[in-house]
mmCIF file of C-alpha atoms in Angstrom:
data_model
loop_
_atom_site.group_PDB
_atom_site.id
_atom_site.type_symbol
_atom_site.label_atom_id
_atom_site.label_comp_id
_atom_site.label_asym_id
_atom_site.label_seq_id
_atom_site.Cartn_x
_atom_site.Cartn_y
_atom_site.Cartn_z
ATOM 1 C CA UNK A 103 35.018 -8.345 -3.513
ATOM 2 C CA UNK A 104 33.240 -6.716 -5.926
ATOM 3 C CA UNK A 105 29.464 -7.068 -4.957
ATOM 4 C CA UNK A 106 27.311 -3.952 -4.985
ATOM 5 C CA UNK A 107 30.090 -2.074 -7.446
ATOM 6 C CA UNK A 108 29.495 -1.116 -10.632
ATOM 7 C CA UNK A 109 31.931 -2.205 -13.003
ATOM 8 C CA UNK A 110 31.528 -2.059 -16.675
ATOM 9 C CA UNK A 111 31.571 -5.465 -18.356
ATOM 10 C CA UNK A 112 34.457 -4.012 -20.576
ATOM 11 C CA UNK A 113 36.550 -3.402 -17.081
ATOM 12 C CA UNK A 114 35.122 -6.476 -15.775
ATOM 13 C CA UNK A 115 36.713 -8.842 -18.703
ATOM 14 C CA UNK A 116 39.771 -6.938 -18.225
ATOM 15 C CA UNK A 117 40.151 -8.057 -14.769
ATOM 16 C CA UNK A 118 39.180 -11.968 -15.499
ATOM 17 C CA UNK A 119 41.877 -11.592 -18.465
ATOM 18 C CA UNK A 120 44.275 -10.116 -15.797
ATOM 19 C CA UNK A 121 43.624 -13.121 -13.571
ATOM 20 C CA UNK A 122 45.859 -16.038 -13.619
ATOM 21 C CA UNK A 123 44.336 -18.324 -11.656
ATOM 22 C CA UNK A 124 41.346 -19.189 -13.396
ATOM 23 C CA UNK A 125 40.321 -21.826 -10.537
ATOM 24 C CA UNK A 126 41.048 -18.990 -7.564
ATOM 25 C CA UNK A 127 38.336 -17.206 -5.321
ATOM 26 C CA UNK A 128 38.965 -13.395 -7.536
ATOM 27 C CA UNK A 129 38.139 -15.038 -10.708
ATOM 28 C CA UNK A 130 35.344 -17.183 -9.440
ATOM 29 C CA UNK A 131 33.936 -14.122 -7.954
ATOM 30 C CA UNK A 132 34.131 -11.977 -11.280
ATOM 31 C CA UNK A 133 32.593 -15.117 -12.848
ATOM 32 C CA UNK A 134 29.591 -15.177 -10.463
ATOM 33 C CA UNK A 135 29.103 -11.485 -10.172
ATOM 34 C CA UNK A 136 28.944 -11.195 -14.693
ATOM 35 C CA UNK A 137 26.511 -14.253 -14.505
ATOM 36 C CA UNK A 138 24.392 -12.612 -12.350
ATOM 37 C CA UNK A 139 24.406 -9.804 -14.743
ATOM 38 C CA UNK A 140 24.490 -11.293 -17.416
ATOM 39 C CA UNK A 141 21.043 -13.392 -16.580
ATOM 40 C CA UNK A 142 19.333 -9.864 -14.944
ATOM 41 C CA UNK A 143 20.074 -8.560 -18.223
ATOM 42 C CA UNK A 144 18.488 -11.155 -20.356
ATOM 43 C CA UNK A 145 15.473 -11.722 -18.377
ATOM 44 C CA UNK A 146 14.817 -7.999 -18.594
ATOM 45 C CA UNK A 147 15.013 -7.743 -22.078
ATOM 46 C CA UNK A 148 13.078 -10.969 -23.288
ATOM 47 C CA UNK A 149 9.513 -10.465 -25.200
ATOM 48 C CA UNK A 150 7.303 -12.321 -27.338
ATOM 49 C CA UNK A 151 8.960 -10.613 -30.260
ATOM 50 C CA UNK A 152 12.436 -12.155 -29.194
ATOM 51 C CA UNK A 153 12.164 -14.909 -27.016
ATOM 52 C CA UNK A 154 13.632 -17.609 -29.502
ATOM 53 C CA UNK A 155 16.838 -15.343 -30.088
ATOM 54 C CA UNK A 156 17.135 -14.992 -25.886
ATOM 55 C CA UNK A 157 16.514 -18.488 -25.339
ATOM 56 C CA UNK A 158 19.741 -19.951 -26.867
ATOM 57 C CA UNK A 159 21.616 -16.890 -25.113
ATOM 58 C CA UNK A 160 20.381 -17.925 -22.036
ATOM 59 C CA UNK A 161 21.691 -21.700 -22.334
ATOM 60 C CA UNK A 162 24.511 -20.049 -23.284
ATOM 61 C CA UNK A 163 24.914 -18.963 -19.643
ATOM 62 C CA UNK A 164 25.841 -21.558 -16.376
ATOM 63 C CA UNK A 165 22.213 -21.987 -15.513
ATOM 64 C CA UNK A 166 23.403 -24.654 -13.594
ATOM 65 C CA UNK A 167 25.935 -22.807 -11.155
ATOM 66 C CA UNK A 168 23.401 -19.750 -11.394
ATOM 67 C CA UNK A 169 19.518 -21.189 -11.602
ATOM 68 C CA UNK A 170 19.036 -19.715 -8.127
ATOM 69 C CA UNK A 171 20.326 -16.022 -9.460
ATOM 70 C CA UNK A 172 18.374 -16.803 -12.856
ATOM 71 C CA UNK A 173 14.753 -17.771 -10.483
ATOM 72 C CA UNK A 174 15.434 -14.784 -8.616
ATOM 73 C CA UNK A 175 15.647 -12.184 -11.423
ATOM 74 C CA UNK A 176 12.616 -14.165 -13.436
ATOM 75 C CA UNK A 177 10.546 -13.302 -9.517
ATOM 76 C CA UNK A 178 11.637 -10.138 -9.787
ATOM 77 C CA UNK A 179 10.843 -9.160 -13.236
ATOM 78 C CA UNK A 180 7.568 -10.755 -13.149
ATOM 79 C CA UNK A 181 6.792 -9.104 -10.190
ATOM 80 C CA UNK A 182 7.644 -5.402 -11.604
ATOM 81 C CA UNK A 183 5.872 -6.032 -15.332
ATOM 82 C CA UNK A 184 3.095 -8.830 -14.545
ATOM 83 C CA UNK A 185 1.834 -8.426 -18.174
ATOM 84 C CA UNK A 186 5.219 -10.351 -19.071
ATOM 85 C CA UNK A 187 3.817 -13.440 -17.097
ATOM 86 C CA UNK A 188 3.411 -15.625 -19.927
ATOM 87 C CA UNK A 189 6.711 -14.772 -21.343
ATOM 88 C CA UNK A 190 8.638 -15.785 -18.681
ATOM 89 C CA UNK A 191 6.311 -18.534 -18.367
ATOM 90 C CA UNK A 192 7.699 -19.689 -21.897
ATOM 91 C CA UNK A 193 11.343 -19.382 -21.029
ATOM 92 C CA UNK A 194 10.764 -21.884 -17.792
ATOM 93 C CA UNK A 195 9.110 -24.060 -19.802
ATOM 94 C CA UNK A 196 11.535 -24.493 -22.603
ATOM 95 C CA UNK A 197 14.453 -24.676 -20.133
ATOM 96 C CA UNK A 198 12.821 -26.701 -17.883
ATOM 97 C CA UNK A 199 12.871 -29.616 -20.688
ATOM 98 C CA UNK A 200 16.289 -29.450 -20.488
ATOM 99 C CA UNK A 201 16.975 -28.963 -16.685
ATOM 100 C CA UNK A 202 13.641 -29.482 -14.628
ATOM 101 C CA UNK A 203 15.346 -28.647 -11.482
ATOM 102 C CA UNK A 204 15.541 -24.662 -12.650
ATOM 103 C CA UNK A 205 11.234 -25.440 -13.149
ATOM 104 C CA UNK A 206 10.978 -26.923 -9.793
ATOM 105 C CA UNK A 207 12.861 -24.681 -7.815
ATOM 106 C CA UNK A 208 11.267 -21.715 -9.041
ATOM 107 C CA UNK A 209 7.871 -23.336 -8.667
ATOM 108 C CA UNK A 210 8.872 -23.850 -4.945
ATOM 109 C CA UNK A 211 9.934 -20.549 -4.358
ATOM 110 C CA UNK A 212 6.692 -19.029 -6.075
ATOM 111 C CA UNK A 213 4.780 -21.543 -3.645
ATOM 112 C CA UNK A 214 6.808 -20.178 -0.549
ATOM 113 C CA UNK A 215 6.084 -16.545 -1.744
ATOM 114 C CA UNK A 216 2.836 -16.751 -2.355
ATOM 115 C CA UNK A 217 2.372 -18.445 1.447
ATOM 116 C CA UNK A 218 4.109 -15.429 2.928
ATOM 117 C CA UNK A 219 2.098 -13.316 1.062
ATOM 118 C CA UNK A 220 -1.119 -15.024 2.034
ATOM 119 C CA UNK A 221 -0.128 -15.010 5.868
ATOM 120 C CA UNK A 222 0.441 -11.271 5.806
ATOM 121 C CA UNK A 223 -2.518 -10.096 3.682
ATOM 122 C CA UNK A 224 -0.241 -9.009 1.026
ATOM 123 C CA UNK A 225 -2.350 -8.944 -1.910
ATOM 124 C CA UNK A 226 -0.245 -7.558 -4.501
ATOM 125 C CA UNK A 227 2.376 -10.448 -3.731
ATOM 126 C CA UNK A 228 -0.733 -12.821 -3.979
ATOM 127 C CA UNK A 229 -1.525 -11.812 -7.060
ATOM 128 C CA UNK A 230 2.200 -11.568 -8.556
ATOM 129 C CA UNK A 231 2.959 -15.047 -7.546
ATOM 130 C CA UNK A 232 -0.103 -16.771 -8.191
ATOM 131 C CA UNK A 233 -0.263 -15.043 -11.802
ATOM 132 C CA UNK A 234 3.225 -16.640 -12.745
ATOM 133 C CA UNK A 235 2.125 -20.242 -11.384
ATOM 134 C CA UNK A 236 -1.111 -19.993 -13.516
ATOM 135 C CA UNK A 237 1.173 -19.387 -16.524
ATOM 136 C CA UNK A 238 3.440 -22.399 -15.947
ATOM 137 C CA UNK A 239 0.434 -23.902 -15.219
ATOM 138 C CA UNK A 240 -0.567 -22.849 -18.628
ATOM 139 C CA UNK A 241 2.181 -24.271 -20.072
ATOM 140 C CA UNK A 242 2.329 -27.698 -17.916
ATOM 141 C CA UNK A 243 5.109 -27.064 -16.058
ATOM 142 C CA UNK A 244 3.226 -27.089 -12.672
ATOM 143 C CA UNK A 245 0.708 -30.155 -12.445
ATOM 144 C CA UNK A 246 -3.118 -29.876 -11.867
ATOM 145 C CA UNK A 247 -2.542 -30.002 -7.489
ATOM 146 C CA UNK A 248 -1.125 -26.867 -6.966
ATOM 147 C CA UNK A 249 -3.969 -24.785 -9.330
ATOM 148 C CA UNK A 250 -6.768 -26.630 -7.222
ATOM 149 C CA UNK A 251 -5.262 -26.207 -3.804
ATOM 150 C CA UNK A 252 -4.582 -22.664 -4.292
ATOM 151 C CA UNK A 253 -8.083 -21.674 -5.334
ATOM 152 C CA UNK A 254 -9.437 -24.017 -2.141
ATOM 153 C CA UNK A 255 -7.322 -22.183 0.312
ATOM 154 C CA UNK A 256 -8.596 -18.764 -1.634
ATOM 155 C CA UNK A 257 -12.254 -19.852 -1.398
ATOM 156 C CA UNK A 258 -12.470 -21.572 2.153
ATOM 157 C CA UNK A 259 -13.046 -18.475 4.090
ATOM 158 C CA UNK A 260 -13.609 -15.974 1.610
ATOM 159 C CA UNK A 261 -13.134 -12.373 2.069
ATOM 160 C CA UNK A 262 -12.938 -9.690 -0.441
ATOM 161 C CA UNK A 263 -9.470 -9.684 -1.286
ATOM 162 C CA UNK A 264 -9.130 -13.738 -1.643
ATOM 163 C CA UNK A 265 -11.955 -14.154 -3.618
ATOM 164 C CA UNK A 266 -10.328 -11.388 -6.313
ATOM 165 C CA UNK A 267 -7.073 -13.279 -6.157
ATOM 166 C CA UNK A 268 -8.953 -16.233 -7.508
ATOM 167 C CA UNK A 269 -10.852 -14.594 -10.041
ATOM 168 C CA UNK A 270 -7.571 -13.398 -11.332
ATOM 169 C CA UNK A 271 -6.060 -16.902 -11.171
ATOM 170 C CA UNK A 272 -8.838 -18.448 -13.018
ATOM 171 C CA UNK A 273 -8.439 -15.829 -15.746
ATOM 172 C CA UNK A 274 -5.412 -16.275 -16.181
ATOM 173 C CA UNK A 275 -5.341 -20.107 -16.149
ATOM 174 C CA UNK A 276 -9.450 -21.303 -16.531
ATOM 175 C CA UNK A 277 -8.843 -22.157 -20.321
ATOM 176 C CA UNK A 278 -6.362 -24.768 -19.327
ATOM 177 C CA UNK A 279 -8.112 -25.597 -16.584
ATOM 178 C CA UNK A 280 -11.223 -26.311 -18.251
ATOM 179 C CA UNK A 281 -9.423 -28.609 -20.624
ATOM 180 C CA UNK A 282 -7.411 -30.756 -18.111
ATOM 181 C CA UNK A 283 -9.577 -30.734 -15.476
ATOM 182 C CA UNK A 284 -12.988 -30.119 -15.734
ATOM 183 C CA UNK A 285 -14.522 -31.540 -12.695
ATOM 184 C CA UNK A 286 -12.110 -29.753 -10.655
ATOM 185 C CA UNK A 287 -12.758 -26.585 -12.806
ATOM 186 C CA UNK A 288 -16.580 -27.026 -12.446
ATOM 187 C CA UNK A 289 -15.767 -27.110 -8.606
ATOM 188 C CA UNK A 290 -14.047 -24.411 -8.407
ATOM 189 C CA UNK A 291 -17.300 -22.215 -10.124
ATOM 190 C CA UNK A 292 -19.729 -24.007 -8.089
ATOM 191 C CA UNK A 293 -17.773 -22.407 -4.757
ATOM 192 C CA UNK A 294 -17.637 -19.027 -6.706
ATOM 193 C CA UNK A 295 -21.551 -19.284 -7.234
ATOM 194 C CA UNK A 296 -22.169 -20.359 -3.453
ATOM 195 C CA UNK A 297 -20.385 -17.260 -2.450
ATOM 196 C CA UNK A 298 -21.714 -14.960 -4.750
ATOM 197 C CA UNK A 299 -24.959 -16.317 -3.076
ATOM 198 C CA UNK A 300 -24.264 -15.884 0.863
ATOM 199 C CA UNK A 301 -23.104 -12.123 -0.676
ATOM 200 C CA UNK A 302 -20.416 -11.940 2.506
ATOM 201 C CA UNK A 303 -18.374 -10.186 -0.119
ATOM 202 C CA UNK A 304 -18.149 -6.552 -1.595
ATOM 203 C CA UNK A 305 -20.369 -5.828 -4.534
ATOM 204 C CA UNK A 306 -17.229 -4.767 -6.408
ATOM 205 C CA UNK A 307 -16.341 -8.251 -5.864
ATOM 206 C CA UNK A 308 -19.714 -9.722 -6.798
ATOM 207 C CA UNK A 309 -19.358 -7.965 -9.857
ATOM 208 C CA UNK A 310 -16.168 -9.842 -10.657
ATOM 209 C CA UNK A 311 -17.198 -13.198 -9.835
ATOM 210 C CA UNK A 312 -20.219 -12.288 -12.412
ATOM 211 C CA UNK A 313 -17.503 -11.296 -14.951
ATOM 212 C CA UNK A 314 -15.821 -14.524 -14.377
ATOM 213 C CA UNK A 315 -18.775 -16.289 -14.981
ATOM 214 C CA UNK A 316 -19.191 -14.555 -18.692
ATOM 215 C CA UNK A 317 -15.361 -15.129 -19.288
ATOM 216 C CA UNK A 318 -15.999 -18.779 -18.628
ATOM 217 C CA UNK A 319 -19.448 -18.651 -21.041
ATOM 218 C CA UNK A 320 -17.098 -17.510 -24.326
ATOM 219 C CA UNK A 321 -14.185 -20.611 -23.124
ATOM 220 C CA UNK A 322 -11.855 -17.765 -22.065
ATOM 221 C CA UNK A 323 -11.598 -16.438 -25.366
ATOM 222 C CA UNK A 324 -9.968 -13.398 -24.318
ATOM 223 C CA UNK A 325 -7.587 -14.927 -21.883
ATOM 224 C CA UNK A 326 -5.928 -17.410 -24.041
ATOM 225 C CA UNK A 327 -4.063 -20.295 -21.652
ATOM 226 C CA UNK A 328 -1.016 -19.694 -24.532
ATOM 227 C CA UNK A 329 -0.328 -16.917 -27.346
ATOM 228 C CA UNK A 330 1.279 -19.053 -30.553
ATOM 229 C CA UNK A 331 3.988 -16.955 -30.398
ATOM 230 C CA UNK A 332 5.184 -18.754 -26.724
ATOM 231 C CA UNK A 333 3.981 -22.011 -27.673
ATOM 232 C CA UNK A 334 7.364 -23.387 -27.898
ATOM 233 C CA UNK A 335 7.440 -27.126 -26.449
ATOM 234 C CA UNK A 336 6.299 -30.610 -27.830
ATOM 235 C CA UNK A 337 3.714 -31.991 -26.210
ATOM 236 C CA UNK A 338 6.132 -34.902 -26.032
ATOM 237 C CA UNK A 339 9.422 -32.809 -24.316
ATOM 238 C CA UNK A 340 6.980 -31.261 -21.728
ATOM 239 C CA UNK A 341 8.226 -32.329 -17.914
ATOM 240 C CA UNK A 342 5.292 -31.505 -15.444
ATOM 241 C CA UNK A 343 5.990 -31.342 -11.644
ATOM 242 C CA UNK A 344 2.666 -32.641 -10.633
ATOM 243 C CA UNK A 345 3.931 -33.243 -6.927
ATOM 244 C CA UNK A 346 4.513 -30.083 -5.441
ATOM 245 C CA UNK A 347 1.789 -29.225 -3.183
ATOM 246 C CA UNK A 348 0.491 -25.737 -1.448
ATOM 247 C CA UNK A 349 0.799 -27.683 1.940
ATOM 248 C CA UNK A 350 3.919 -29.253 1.597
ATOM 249 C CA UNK A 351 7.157 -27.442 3.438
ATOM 250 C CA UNK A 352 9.722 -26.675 0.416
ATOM 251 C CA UNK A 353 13.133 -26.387 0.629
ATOM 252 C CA UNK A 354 14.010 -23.323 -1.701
ATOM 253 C CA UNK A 355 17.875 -23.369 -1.910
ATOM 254 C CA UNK A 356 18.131 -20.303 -0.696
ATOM 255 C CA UNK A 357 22.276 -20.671 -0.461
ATOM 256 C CA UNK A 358 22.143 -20.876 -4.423
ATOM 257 C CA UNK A 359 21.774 -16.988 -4.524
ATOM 258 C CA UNK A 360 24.518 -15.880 -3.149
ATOM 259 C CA UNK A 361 28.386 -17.070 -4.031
ATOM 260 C CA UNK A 362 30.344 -19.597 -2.521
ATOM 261 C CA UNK A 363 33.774 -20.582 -3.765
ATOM 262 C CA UNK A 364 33.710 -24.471 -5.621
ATOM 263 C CA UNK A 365 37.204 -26.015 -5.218
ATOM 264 C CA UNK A 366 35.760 -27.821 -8.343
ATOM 265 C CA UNK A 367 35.226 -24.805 -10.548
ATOM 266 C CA UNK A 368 36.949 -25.972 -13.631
ATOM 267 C CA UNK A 369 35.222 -29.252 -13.701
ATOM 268 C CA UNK A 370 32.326 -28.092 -13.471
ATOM 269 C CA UNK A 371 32.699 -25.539 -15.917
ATOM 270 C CA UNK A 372 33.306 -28.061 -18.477
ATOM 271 C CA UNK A 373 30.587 -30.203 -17.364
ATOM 272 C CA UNK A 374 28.194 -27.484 -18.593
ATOM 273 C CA UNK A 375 30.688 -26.498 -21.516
ATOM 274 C CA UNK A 376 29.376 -30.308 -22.669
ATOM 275 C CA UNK A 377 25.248 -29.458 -21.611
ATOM 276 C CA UNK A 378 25.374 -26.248 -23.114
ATOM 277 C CA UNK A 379 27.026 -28.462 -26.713
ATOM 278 C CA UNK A 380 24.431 -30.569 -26.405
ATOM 279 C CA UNK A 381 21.222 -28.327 -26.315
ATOM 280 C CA UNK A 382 22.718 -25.450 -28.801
ATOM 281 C CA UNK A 383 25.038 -27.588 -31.172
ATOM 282 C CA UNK A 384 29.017 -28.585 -31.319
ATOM 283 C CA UNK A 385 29.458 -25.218 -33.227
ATOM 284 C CA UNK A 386 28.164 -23.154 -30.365
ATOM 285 C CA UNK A 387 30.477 -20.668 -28.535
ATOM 286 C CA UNK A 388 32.475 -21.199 -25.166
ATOM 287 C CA UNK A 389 30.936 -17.371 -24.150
ATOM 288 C CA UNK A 390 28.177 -17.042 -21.883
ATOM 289 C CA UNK A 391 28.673 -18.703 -18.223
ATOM 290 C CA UNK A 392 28.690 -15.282 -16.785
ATOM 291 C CA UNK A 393 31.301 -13.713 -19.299
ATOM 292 C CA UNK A 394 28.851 -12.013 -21.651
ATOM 293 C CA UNK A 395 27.671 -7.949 -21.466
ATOM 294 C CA UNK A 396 24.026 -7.931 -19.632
ATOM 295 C CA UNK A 397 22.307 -6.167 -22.757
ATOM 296 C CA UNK A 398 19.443 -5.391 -21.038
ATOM 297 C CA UNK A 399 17.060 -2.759 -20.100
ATOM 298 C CA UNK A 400 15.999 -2.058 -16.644
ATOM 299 C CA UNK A 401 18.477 -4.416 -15.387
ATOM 300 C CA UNK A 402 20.379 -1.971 -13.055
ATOM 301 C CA UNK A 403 18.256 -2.351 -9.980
ATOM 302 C CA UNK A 404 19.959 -6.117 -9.805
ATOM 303 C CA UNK A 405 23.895 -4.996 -9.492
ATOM 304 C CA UNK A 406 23.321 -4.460 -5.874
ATOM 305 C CA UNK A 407 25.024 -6.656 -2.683
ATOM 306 C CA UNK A 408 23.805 -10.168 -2.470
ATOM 307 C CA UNK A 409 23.020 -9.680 1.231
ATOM 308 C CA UNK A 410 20.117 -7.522 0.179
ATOM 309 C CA UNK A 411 18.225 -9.770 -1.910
ATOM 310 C CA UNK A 412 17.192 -12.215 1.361
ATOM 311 C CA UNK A 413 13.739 -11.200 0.925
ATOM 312 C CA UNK A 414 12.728 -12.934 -2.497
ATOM 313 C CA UNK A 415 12.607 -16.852 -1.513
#
């Protein structure tokens, strides 16, 4: 096997060349092992300036066989560069119009992780995870339930630490909020105000709940819900998953990270050979599905073992 190797993606299309069995376990493993580069790679190298070049590259690869490698490097990214939020926001979104079970399943994950988190008083997991689900809130891919519930379970027994995780949630998220919403919005300030009033909190905190407050008086101006430059889906393609709930036990695939032979490979290669037609156009290439050079930066830190990546869902 060739998990937590390097190999250079030259050496690495040598040996799927050199491979005659194009349905075996070796060449299904080489397959799996340059997706999962492959998807690190893009993920780390996406940006405002070039999401609608990545985009197409991405479709280019087996999202299908890989969505659980390709919600496990978006976790991961956000979580290292958090000011990338929205971007990655924008690449769910437009690929969850074309496969909403990549947008669910990461949503599920995010909702599992930021429950851990919670239970161990982890804020900077709190905040990681809840800032990427007020982006997709942002951009409709998560429904109006999950915003609500997560600043009620915030705000119920406030300390110091949950009420900041809110604040930042409704900063990042309030202007949509506001707009599709606004009696749970106004609720959600009215608990803020009640708490800044029984002052059980530190004044550091007090002072951000005030901030909030002035955000909220000039609409969130600057924390736009969406930048033009990642407003990228119809109003008409958008597919929300309004029925995930905080309280509900998900079921976050965890098997779909790691590789497992398919005695169906082939097929199901071509099935996505037709998906990926579909969404790029008849003249678009046969590479990608895990074949292509990773590309991109910072990417290195995701060539290790499968075994040790357990700890993301």
């Amino acid at each position: 096997r060739t998990g937590g190797v390097y190999i250079p993606p030259w050496k690495r299309a040598q040996m799927m060349m050199s491979v005659t069995d194009k349905a075996g376990d070796e060449y299904q493993r080489l397959s799996w092992d340059a997706l999962k580069k492959s998807l690190n790679g893009l993920v780390n190298k996406v940006s405002v300036a070039n999401i609608q070049q990545i985009l197409p590259e991405m479709f280019s690869e087996n999202l299908v066989r890989g969505r659980g490698l390709f919600c496990r490097s978006l976790m991961k990214a956000q979580q290292a560069s958090p000011t990338f939020s929205n971007v990655y926001a924008a690449v769910v979104a437009v690929i969850n119009t074309k496969m909403p079970e990549l947008g669910e399943l990461l949503l599920k994950r995010l909702i599992v992780a930021f429950r851990r988190a919670y239970k161990r008083n982890a804020k900077s997991q709190c905040v990681s995870a809840v800032t990427f689900i007020a982006h997709l809130v942002n951009q409709q891919v998560a429904g109006l339930v999950l915003p609500l519930e997560l600043c009620a379970l915030l705000l119920q027994s406030p300390t110091s630490d949950s009420v900041e995780v809110c604040v930042d949630f409704v900063k990042a998220c309030g202007q949509v909020l506001a707009d599709l919403t606004p009696q749970g919005f106004n609720g959600i300030f009215e608990r803020l105000r009640a708490i800044l009033h029984e002052g059980v909190i530190d004044r550091r905190v007090q002072y951000m709940i005030e901030g909030l407050f002035a955000v909220r008086k000039n609409n969130f101006d600057e924390y736009p819900g969406i930048v033009p430059e990642l407003d990228l889906v119809d109003v008409d393609d958008q597919i929300t998953h309004d029925a995930l709930s905080l309280d509900e036990v998900h079921d976050v695939d965890e098997h779909l990270n790691y590789y497992h032979f398919d005695e169906d490979y082939l097929q199901h290669e071509e099935l996505y050979g037709e998906i990926k037609r579909e969404i790029l156009g008849e003249d678009s290439s046969d590479s990608g599905s895990g074949s292509s050079d990773d590309g991109g930066s910072g990417s290195s830190d995701d060539d290790d073992d499968d075994s040790s990546d357990d700890d993301d869902d």
